[in-house]
Short mmCIF file of C-alpha atoms in Angstrom, two decimals:
data_model
loop_
_atom_site.label_atom_id
_atom_site.label_comp_id
_atom_site.label_asym_id
_atom_site.label_seq_id
_atom_site.Cartn_x
_atom_site.Cartn_y
_atom_site.Cartn_z
CA ASN A 1 37.80 12.32 -38.94
CA LYS A 2 35.28 14.62 -37.22
CA VAL A 3 32.59 14.21 -39.98
CA ILE A 4 30.80 11.30 -38.42
CA PRO A 5 31.08 12.63 -34.86
CA THR A 6 29.41 15.92 -35.95
CA ILE A 7 26.83 14.38 -37.75
CA LYS A 8 25.86 12.33 -34.81
CA LEU A 9 25.96 15.55 -32.59
CA MET A 10 23.95 17.46 -34.90
CA TRP A 11 21.33 14.70 -35.60
CA PRO A 12 21.42 12.41 -32.60
CA SER A 13 18.27 10.64 -34.03
CA MET A 14 19.96 9.15 -37.00
CA SER A 15 20.45 5.51 -37.19
CA GLN A 16 24.12 4.22 -37.98
CA THR A 17 23.13 3.37 -41.36
CA GLN A 18 21.47 7.07 -41.92
CA VAL A 19 24.99 8.49 -40.57
CA ASN A 20 27.17 6.36 -42.60
CA ASP A 21 25.06 7.26 -45.76
CA LEU A 22 25.06 11.06 -45.11
CA PHE A 23 28.98 10.88 -44.39
CA GLU A 24 29.60 9.04 -47.70
CA ASP A 25 27.34 12.03 -49.54
CA ILE A 26 29.33 14.51 -47.87
CA GLN A 27 32.74 12.79 -48.56
CA GLY A 28 31.76 12.25 -52.22
CA LEU A 29 31.17 15.96 -52.58
CA ILE A 30 34.00 17.43 -51.06
CA ASN A 31 36.28 14.82 -52.92
CA GLY A 32 34.95 16.33 -56.01
CA ILE A 33 36.30 19.71 -55.53
CA PRO A 34 39.93 21.18 -55.64
CA LEU A 35 41.99 20.56 -52.53
CA THR A 36 39.09 18.59 -50.96
CA PHE A 37 38.94 19.09 -47.24
CA ASP A 38 41.37 21.71 -47.50
CA ASN A 39 39.76 24.04 -50.18
CA PRO A 40 39.51 27.44 -48.38
CA LEU A 41 36.05 28.13 -49.58
CA LEU A 42 34.78 25.34 -47.10
CA SER A 43 35.92 27.62 -44.29
CA LEU A 44 35.53 31.20 -45.67
CA ASN A 45 33.51 32.12 -42.82
CA ALA A 46 33.44 33.05 -39.08
CA LEU A 47 30.47 32.74 -36.65
CA ALA A 48 29.57 33.42 -33.19
CA ALA A 49 27.31 30.88 -31.34
CA PRO A 50 25.20 32.08 -28.24
CA GLY A 51 25.55 28.82 -26.45
CA GLY A 52 22.97 26.61 -24.95
CA ASP A 53 20.56 24.18 -26.76
CA ILE A 54 21.21 25.81 -30.24
CA LEU A 55 20.56 22.78 -32.25
CA GLY A 56 17.43 22.05 -30.48
CA ASN A 57 18.55 18.39 -29.56
CA GLY A 58 19.08 18.89 -25.81
CA VAL A 59 22.95 19.06 -26.08
CA ILE A 60 23.97 22.34 -24.41
CA PHE A 61 27.17 24.25 -25.87
CA PRO A 62 29.17 26.79 -24.40
CA ALA A 63 29.17 30.21 -26.22
CA ALA A 64 31.91 30.06 -28.97
CA ILE A 65 33.53 32.09 -31.71
CA VAL A 66 34.83 30.25 -34.83
CA MET A 67 37.16 31.49 -37.41
CA GLY A 68 37.63 29.54 -40.52
CA ASP A 69 41.00 29.13 -42.17
CA GLY A 70 39.49 30.26 -45.51
CA ILE A 71 38.59 33.70 -44.34
CA ILE A 72 41.99 34.12 -42.70
CA ASP A 73 43.40 33.15 -45.97
CA LYS A 74 41.68 35.24 -47.82
CA LEU A 75 42.72 38.23 -45.93
CA LEU A 76 46.18 37.44 -46.04
CA ASP A 77 46.16 36.87 -50.01
CA MET A 78 44.50 40.50 -50.05
CA GLY A 79 47.38 42.12 -48.01
CA LEU A 80 44.72 42.46 -44.98
CA GLY A 81 46.45 39.70 -42.87
CA ALA A 82 48.23 41.92 -40.34
CA ASN A 83 44.84 43.30 -38.97
CA GLY A 84 41.88 42.16 -40.93
CA PRO A 85 41.50 38.97 -38.94
CA ASP A 86 41.26 40.94 -35.73
CA PHE A 87 38.41 42.87 -37.25
CA VAL A 88 36.84 39.68 -37.85
CA HIS A 89 37.56 38.17 -34.60
CA ALA A 90 36.19 41.54 -33.02
CA HIS A 91 33.07 41.25 -34.92
CA GLU A 92 32.20 38.10 -33.78
CA TYR A 93 32.86 38.71 -30.09
CA ALA A 94 30.54 41.90 -30.88
CA HIS A 95 27.82 39.45 -31.52
CA GLN A 96 28.41 37.84 -28.05
CA VAL A 97 27.82 41.15 -26.46
CA GLN A 98 24.54 41.63 -28.59
CA PHE A 99 23.45 38.01 -27.27
CA ASP A 100 24.01 39.27 -23.71
CA LEU A 101 22.10 42.49 -24.23
CA GLY A 102 19.33 40.67 -25.66
CA VAL A 103 19.44 42.83 -28.92
CA TYR A 104 20.45 40.08 -31.44
CA ASN A 105 17.27 37.84 -31.33
CA ASP A 106 13.56 39.50 -31.38
CA ALA A 107 10.88 36.95 -31.34
CA ASN A 108 8.54 39.34 -32.88
CA ALA A 109 10.96 40.01 -36.04
CA PRO A 110 11.61 37.08 -37.93
CA PRO A 111 14.81 37.10 -39.84
CA SER A 112 14.94 39.54 -42.83
CA PRO A 113 17.80 41.14 -45.03
CA ILE A 114 17.19 44.62 -43.03
CA ASP A 115 17.23 42.93 -39.66
CA THR A 116 19.94 40.98 -40.41
CA ARG A 117 21.96 43.92 -41.84
CA ASN A 118 21.26 46.11 -38.92
CA LYS A 119 22.73 43.72 -36.41
CA GLU A 120 25.79 43.12 -38.59
CA LEU A 121 26.57 46.71 -39.26
CA MET A 122 26.02 47.14 -35.57
CA ALA A 123 28.69 44.47 -34.76
CA ASP A 124 31.17 46.16 -37.35
CA ALA A 125 30.67 49.39 -35.45
CA PHE A 126 31.41 47.68 -32.08
CA SER A 127 34.56 45.55 -33.56
CA ALA A 128 35.97 49.00 -34.81
CA TYR A 129 34.99 50.63 -31.62
CA PHE A 130 37.19 48.38 -29.49
CA LEU A 131 40.17 48.03 -31.95
CA SER A 132 40.53 51.73 -32.05
CA HIS A 133 40.07 52.44 -28.32
CA ASP A 134 43.04 53.08 -26.24
CA ASN A 135 41.84 50.42 -23.70
CA GLY A 136 40.94 48.05 -26.51
CA GLY A 137 43.19 47.32 -29.65
CA ASN A 138 44.84 50.84 -29.35
CA MET A 139 45.45 50.55 -33.25
CA SER A 140 47.19 53.18 -35.02
CA THR A 141 45.73 55.20 -37.84
CA PRO A 142 47.15 53.13 -40.47
CA GLU A 143 45.98 50.02 -38.69
CA ILE A 144 42.40 51.44 -38.35
CA LEU A 145 42.25 52.21 -42.05
CA GLU A 146 43.01 48.49 -42.60
CA LEU A 147 39.86 47.63 -40.55
CA HIS A 148 37.80 49.85 -42.86
CA LYS A 149 39.37 48.03 -45.97
CA THR A 150 38.53 44.72 -44.42
CA ALA A 151 35.12 45.83 -43.72
CA PHE A 152 34.41 46.90 -47.32
CA THR A 153 35.76 43.42 -48.45
CA ILE A 154 33.75 41.17 -46.63
CA GLY A 155 30.45 43.26 -47.66
CA ASP A 156 27.90 41.63 -50.07
CA CYS A 157 25.03 42.94 -52.11
CA ASN A 158 22.84 39.98 -51.46
CA PHE A 159 20.05 42.43 -50.86
CA GLU A 160 17.09 39.70 -50.84
CA SER A 161 18.92 37.26 -48.76
CA LYS A 162 17.96 37.02 -45.18
CA ASN A 163 21.97 36.64 -44.28
CA HIS A 164 22.54 39.90 -46.08
CA HIS A 165 25.44 41.67 -43.88
CA GLY A 166 25.54 45.00 -45.64
CA THR A 167 27.16 46.38 -48.79
CA PRO A 168 30.77 47.05 -49.12
CA SER A 169 30.37 50.72 -48.49
CA GLN A 170 27.82 50.18 -45.55
CA ARG A 171 30.14 48.25 -43.78
CA SER A 172 32.97 50.30 -44.31
CA CYS A 173 30.93 53.06 -43.00
CA ALA A 174 29.81 51.26 -39.94
CA SER A 175 33.34 50.52 -38.98
CA MET A 176 34.51 54.47 -39.51
CA TRP A 177 31.58 55.40 -37.45
CA GLY A 178 32.65 53.04 -34.52
CA ALA A 179 36.29 53.88 -34.72
CA MET A 180 35.55 57.84 -34.69
CA GLN A 181 33.57 56.97 -31.40
CA ALA A 182 36.58 55.79 -29.79
CA ILE A 183 38.82 58.55 -31.29
CA ASN A 184 36.47 61.68 -30.98
CA GLY A 185 33.71 60.67 -28.59
CA SER A 186 35.44 62.06 -25.63
CA ASN A 187 38.20 64.03 -24.65
CA GLU A 188 39.12 61.21 -22.24
CA ARG A 189 39.53 57.93 -24.39
CA ARG A 190 39.78 55.93 -21.30
CA ASN A 191 36.32 56.27 -20.87
CA VAL A 192 34.94 53.02 -22.14
CA LEU A 193 31.24 52.96 -23.19
CA ARG A 194 29.29 50.10 -21.86
CA GLY A 195 27.74 47.93 -24.67
CA ARG A 196 24.27 49.06 -23.89
CA LYS A 197 25.19 52.73 -24.18
CA LEU A 198 27.11 51.89 -27.45
CA ASP A 199 23.90 50.08 -28.87
CA ASP A 200 21.82 53.11 -27.96
CA THR A 201 24.15 55.15 -29.92
CA THR A 202 24.25 52.83 -33.06
CA THR A 203 20.34 52.95 -33.19
CA THR A 204 19.69 56.57 -32.69
#
């Protein structure tokens, strides 16, 4: 069981009694849903972590990308299992590029729906650029079309949420734009744009 070690890692100041109580609450909640811990809704997500003291408790983590089984199962069930997971994975890797470029977190701009949406659409564009490029995923036209469908599928309309990632149409358009930079951006497709150059292009 990884729940108790995870609780201790995230909240090291908790007493063992508090840890046990929280574990029982979590276990009770999970046991009350279909398929318990195997319910795909519990892992219907993917994320990129920049590394460092991300929990603020002094524990240093390496940079990481995590993809849940649920998001992969969803794409498989929708007929997007061939290339959809690659788009999601590349999208999260694009966040790592944003972390390195220093364009993800802005101390002067607290999280907002617009700010989050812009970062996510940029990551969609970066992802499609890499997967469509000869020196990246080198995907064929049918495969690239599946990327656009995947982007559309994972869009949302939570306009007031600070976690708003962009509407289905916006995310699909961002992926189309990124792919076109790789396909039509140069007569020599082997010329890979640096992350900063592509960042400048997406924000102009």
